[in-house]
PDB file of C-alpha atoms in Angstrom:
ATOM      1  CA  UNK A  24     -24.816  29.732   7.774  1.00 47.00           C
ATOM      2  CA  UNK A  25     -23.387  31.720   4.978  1.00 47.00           C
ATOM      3  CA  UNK A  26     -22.258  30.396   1.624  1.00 42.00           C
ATOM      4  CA  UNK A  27     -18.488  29.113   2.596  1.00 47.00           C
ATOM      5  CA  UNK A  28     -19.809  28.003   5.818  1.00 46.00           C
ATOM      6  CA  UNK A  29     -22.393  26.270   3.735  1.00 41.00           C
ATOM      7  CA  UNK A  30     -19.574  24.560   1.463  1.00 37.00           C
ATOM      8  CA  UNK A  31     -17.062  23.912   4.179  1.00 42.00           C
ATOM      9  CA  UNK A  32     -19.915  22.339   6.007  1.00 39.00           C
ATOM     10  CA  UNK A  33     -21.483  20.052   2.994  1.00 39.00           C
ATOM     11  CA  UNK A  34     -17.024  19.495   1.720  1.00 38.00           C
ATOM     12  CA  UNK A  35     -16.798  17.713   5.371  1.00 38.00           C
ATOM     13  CA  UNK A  36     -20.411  15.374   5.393  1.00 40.00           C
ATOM     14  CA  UNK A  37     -19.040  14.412   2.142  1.00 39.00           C
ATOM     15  CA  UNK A  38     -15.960  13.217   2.917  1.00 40.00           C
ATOM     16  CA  UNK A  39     -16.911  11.635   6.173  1.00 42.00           C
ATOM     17  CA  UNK A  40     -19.711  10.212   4.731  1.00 45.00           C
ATOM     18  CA  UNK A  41     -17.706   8.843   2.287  1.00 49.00           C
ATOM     19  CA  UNK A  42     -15.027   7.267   4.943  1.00 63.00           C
ATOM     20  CA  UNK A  43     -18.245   5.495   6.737  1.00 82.00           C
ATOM     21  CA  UNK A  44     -18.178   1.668   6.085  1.00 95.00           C
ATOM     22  CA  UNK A  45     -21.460   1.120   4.386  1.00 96.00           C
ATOM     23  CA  UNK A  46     -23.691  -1.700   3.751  1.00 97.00           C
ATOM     24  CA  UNK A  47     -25.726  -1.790   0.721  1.00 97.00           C
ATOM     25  CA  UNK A  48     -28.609  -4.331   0.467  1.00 97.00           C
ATOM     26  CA  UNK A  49     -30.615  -4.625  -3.429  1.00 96.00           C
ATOM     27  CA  UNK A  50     -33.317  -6.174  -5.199  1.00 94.00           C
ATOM     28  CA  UNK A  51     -32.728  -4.610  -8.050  1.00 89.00           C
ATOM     29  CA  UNK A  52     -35.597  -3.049  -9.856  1.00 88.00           C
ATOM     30  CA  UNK A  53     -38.007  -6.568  -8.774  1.00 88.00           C
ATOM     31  CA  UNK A  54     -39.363  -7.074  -5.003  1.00 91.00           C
ATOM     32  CA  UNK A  55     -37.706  -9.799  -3.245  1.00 95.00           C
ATOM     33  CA  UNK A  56     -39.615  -9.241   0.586  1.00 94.00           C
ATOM     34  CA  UNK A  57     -37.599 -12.197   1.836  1.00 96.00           C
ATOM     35  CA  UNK A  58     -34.446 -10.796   2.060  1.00 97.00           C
ATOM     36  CA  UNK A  59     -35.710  -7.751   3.051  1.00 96.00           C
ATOM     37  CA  UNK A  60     -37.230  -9.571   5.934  1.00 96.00           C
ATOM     38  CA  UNK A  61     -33.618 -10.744   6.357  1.00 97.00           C
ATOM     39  CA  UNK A  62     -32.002  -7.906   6.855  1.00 97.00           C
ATOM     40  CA  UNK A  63     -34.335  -6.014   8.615  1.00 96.00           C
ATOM     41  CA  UNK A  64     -33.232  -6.991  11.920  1.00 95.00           C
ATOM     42  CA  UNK A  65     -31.645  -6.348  14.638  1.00 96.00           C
ATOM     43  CA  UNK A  66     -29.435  -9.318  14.908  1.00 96.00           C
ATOM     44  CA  UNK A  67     -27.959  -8.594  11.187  1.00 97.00           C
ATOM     45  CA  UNK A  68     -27.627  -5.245  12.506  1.00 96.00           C
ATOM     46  CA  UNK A  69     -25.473  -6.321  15.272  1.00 96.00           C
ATOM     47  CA  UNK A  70     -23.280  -8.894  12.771  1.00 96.00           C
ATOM     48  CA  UNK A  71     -22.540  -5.505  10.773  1.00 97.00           C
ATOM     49  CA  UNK A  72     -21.643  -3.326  14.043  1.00 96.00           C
ATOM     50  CA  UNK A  73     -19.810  -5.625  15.089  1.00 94.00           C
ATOM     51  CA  UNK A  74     -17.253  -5.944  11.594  1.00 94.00           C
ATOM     52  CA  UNK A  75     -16.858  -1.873  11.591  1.00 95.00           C
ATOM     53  CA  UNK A  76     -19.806  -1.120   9.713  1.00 96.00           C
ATOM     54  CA  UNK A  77     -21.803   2.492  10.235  1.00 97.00           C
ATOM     55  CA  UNK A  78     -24.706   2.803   8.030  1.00 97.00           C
ATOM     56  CA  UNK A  79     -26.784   0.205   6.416  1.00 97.00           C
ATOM     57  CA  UNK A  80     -29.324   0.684   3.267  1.00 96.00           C
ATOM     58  CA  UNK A  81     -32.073  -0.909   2.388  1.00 95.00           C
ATOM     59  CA  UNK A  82     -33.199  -0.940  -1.260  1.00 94.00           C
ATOM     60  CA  UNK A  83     -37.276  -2.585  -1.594  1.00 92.00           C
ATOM     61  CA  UNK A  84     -37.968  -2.004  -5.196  1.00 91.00           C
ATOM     62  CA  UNK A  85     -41.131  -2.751  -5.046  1.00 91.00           C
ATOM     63  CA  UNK A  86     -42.285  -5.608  -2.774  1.00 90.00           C
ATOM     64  CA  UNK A  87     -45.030  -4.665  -0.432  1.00 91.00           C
ATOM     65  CA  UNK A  88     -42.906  -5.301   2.989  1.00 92.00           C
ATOM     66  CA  UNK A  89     -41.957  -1.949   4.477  1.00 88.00           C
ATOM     67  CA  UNK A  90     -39.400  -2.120   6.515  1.00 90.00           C
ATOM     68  CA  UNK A  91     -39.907  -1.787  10.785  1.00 91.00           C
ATOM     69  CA  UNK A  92     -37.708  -3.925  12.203  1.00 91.00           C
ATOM     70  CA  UNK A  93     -34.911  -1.234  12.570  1.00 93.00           C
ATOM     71  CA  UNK A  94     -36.377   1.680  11.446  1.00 90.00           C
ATOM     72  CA  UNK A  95     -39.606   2.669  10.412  1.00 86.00           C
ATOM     73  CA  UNK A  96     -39.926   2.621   6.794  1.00 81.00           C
ATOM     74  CA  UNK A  97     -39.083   6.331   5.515  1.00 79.00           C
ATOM     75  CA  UNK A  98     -37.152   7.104   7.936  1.00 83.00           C
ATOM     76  CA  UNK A  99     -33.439   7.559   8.246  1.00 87.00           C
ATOM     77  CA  UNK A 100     -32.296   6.462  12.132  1.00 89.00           C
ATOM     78  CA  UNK A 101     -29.852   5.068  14.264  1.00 91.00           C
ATOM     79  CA  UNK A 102     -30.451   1.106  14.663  1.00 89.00           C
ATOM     80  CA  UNK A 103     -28.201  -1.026  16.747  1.00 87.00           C
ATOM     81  CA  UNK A 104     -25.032   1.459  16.283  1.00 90.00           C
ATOM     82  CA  UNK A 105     -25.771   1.607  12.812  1.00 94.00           C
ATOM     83  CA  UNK A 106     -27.549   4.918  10.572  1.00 95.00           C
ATOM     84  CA  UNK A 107     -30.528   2.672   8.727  1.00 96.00           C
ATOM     85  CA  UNK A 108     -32.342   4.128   5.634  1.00 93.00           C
ATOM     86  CA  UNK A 109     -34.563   3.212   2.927  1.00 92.00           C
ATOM     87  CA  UNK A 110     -35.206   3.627  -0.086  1.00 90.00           C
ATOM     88  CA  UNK A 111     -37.652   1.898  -3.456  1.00 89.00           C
ATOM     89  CA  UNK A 112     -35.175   2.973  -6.202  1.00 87.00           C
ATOM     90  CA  UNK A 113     -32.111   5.110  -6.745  1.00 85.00           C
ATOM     91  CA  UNK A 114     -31.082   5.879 -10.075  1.00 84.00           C
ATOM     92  CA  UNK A 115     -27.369   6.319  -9.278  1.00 86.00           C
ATOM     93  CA  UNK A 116     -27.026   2.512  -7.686  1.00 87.00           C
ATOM     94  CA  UNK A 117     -23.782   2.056  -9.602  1.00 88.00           C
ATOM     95  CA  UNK A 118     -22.601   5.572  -7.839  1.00 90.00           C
ATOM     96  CA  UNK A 119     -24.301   3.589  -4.196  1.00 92.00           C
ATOM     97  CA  UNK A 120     -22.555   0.479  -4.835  1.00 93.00           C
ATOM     98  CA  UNK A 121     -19.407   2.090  -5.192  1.00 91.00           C
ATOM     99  CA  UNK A 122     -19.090   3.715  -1.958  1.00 93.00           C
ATOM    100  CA  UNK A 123     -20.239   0.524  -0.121  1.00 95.00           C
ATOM    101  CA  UNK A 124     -17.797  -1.767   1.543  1.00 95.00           C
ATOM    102  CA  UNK A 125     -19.944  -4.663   1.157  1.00 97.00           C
ATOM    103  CA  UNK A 126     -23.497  -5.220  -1.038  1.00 97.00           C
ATOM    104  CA  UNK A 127     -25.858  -7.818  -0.509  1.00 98.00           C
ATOM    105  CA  UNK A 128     -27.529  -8.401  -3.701  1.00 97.00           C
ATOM    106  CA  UNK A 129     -30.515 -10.269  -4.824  1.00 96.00           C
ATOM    107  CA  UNK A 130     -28.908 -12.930  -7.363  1.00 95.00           C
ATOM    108  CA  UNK A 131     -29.906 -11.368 -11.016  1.00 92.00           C
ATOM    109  CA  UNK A 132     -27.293 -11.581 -13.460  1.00 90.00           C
ATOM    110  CA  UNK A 133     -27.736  -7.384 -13.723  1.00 90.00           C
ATOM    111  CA  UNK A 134     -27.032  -6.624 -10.257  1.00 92.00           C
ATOM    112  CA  UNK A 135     -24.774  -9.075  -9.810  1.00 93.00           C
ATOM    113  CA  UNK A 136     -22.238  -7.846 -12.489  1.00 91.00           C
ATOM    114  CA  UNK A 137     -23.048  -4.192 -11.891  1.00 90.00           C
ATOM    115  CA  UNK A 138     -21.930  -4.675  -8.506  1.00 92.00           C
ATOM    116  CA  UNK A 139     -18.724  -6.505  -9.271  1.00 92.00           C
ATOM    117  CA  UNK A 140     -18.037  -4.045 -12.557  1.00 87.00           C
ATOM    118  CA  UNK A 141     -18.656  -0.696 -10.307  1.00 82.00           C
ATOM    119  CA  UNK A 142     -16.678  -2.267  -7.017  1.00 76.00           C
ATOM    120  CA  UNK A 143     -13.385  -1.833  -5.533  1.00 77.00           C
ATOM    121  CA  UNK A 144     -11.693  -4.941  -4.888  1.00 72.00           C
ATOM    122  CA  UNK A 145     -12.089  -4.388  -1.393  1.00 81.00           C
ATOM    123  CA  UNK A 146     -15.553  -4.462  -1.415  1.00 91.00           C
ATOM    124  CA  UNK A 147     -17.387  -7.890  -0.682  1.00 95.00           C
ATOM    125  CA  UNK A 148     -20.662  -8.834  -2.512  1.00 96.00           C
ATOM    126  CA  UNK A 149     -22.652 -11.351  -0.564  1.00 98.00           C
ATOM    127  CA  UNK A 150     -25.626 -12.836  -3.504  1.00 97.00           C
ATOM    128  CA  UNK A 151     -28.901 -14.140  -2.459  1.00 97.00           C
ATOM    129  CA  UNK A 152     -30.889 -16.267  -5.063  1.00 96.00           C
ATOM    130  CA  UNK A 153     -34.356 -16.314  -5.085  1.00 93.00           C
ATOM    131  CA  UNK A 154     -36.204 -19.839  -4.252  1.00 90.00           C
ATOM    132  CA  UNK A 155     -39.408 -18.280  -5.928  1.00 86.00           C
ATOM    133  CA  UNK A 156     -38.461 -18.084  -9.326  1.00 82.00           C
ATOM    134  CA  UNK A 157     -38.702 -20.863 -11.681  1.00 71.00           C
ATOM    135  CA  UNK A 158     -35.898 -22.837 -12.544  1.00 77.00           C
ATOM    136  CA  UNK A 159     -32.238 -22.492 -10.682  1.00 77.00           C
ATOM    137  CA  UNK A 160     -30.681 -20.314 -12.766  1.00 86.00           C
ATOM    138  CA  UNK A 161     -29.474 -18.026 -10.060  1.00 92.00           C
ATOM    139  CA  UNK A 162     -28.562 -20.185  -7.656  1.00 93.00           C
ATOM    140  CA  UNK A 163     -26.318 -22.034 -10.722  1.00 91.00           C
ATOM    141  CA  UNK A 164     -24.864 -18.691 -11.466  1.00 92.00           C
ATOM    142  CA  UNK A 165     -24.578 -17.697  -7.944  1.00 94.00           C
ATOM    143  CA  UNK A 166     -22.167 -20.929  -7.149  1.00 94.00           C
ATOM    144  CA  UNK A 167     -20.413 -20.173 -10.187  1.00 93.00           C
ATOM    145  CA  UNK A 168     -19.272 -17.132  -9.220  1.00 94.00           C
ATOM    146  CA  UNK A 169     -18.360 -18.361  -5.748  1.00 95.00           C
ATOM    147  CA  UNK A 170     -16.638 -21.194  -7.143  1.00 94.00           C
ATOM    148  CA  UNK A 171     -14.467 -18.166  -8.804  1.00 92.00           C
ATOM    149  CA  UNK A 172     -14.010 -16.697  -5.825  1.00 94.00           C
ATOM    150  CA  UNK A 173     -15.906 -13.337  -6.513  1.00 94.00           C
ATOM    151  CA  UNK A 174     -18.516 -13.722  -4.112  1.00 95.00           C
ATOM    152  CA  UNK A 175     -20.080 -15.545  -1.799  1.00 96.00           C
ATOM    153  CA  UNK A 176     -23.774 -16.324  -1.533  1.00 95.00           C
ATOM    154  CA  UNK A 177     -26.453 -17.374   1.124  1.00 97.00           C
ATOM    155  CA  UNK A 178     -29.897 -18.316   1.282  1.00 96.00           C
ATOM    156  CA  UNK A 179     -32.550 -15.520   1.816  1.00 95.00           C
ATOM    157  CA  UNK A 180     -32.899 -15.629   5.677  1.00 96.00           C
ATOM    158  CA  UNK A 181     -31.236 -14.225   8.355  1.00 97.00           C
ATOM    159  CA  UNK A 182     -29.061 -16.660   9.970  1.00 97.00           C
ATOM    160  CA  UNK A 183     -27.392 -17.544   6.700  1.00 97.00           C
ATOM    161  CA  UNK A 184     -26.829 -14.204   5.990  1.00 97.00           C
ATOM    162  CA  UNK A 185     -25.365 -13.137   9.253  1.00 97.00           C
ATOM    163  CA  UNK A 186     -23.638 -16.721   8.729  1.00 97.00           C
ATOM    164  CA  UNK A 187     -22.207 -15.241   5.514  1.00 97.00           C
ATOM    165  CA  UNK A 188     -21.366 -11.753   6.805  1.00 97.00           C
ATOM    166  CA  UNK A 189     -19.159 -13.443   9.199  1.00 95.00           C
ATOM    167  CA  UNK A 190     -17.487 -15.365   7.133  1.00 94.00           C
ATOM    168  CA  UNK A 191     -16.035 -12.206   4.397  1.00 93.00           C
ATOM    169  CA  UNK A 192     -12.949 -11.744   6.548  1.00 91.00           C
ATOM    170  CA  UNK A 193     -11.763 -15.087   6.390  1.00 92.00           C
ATOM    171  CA  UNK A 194     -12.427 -15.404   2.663  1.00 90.00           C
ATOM    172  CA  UNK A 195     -10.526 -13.852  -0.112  1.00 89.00           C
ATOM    173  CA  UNK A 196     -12.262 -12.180  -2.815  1.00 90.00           C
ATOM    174  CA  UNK A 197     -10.948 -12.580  -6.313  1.00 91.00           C
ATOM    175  CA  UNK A 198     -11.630  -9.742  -8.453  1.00 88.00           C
ATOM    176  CA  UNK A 199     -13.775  -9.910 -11.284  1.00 86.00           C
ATOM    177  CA  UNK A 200     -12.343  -8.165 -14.541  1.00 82.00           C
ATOM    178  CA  UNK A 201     -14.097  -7.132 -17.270  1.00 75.00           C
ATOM    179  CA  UNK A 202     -13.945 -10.163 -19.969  1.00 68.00           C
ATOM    180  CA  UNK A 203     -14.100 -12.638 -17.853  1.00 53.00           C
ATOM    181  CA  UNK A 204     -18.032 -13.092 -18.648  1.00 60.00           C
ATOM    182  CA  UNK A 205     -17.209 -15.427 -21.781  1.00 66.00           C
ATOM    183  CA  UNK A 206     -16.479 -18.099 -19.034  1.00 67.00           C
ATOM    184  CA  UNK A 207     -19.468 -17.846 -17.433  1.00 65.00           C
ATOM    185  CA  UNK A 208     -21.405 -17.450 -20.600  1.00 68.00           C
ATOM    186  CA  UNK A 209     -20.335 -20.477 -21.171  1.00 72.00           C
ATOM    187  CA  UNK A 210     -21.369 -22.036 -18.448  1.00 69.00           C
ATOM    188  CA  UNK A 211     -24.736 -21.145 -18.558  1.00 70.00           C
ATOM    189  CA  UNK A 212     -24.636 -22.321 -21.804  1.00 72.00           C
ATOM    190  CA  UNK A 213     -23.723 -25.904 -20.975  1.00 76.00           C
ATOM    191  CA  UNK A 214     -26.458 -25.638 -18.319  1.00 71.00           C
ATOM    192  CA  UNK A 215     -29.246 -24.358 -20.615  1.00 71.00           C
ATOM    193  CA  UNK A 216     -28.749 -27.541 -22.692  1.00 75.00           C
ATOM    194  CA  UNK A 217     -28.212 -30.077 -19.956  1.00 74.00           C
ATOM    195  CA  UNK A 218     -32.143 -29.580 -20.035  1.00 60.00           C
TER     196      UNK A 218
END
C-alpha cells in the first residue's frame, strides 16, 4: 500500500474500531483470577453478543490464570461473535475505558473512580469485590455506589455477572460528577469507626 492508502486505510480501522461496542474487563494493577475465570467463557460471551456487543478485553494484571476459555491467552480471535483479546497491563486504561460501552471492574476504590471519572454517561460499570481480601471494604463501597445509582455490582462468578450484564438496560445509571467523593468519603468514614 502506499502512504495515503496507508492513512486512508488506518483513518477507517480507527473510526470503526471506535464505533464497535466494547467490553472492558480490569483488575487493575493486582490479580484477581476469579473474575477472570468469570469472564472467560463462553456463556458471558453469549450475554454480551447478545446486548450488541463486538469485542471483549480481558485485562489479568498479574494473576497466574491465562486465559483459554475463549481464546488462547495471547491471542486476539473471534469468540462466540465477539473479537476477544488479552492483555497484563496497558498504560493508557483511562484512554481503554473510555472507548468501552461497559467495564467490569474489580472493586478498588482506583479503578472504580477512574472508570466513572474517564466514562461517558452512557457507559455502564458493572464492580466486582473481592471475597479474598480482608475486611469488606469493597463490597461496602461497592453498595454505596449502587445505592447512588452509578453502578451496579456482582459477585465474582459467572452467573452473577451474566445476571448483572442483563440487568444494565433496565437500570438507569446516574452519573458520577467530580465532587461528589466527599459523600462517600464520608461514608467510609462512618464505617472505619463503626469498628
Amino acid at each position: 500500500l502506499n502512504f495515503k492508502k496507508k492513512c486512508t486505510y488506518r483513518l477507517w480501522y480507527h473510526s470503526f474500531s471506535t464505533l464497535m461496542k466494547k467490553a472492558l474487563v480490569t483488575v487493575g494493577t493486582t490479580k484477581f483470577e476469579e473474575l477472570v475465570r468469570a469472564v472467560d467463557s463462553p456463556a458471558f460471551a453469549e450475554v454480551l453478543r447478545r446486548q450488541g456487543f463486538q469485542e471483549l478485553i480481558i485485562q489479568t494484571g498479574t494473576g497466574r490464570y491465562l486465559p483459554r476459555g475463549l481464546v488462547p491467552h495471547g491471542q486476539q480471535a473471534h469468540a462466540q461473535g465477539l473479537l476477544v483479546r488479552h492483555l497484563n497491563f496497558t498504560s493508557s486504561l483511562p484512554e481503554l475505558m473510555s472507548s468501552c460501552s461497559l467495564i467490569i471492574s474489580h472493586a478498588g476504590s482506583g479503578s472504580i473512580f477512574e472508570a466513572l471519572t474517564c466514562t461517558s454517561s452512557g457507559t455502564r460499570l458493572v464492580v466486582v469485590p473481592n471475597p479474598n481480601l480482608m475486611d469488606n471494604h469493597q463490597a461496602e463501597l461497592s453498595e454505596h455506589l449502587a445505592a447512588m445509582g452509578h453502578l451496579v455490582y456482582a459477585a465474582p462468578n459467572t452467573d452473577a455477572l451474566m445476571a448483572a450484564v442483563d440487568t444494565l438496560p433496565s437500570v438507569p445509571r446516574v452519573p458520577f460528577k467530580k465532587g461528589t467523593a466527599n459523600a462517600i468519603a464520608s461514608h467510609i468514614n462512618d464505617i472505619v469507626l463503626q469498628k
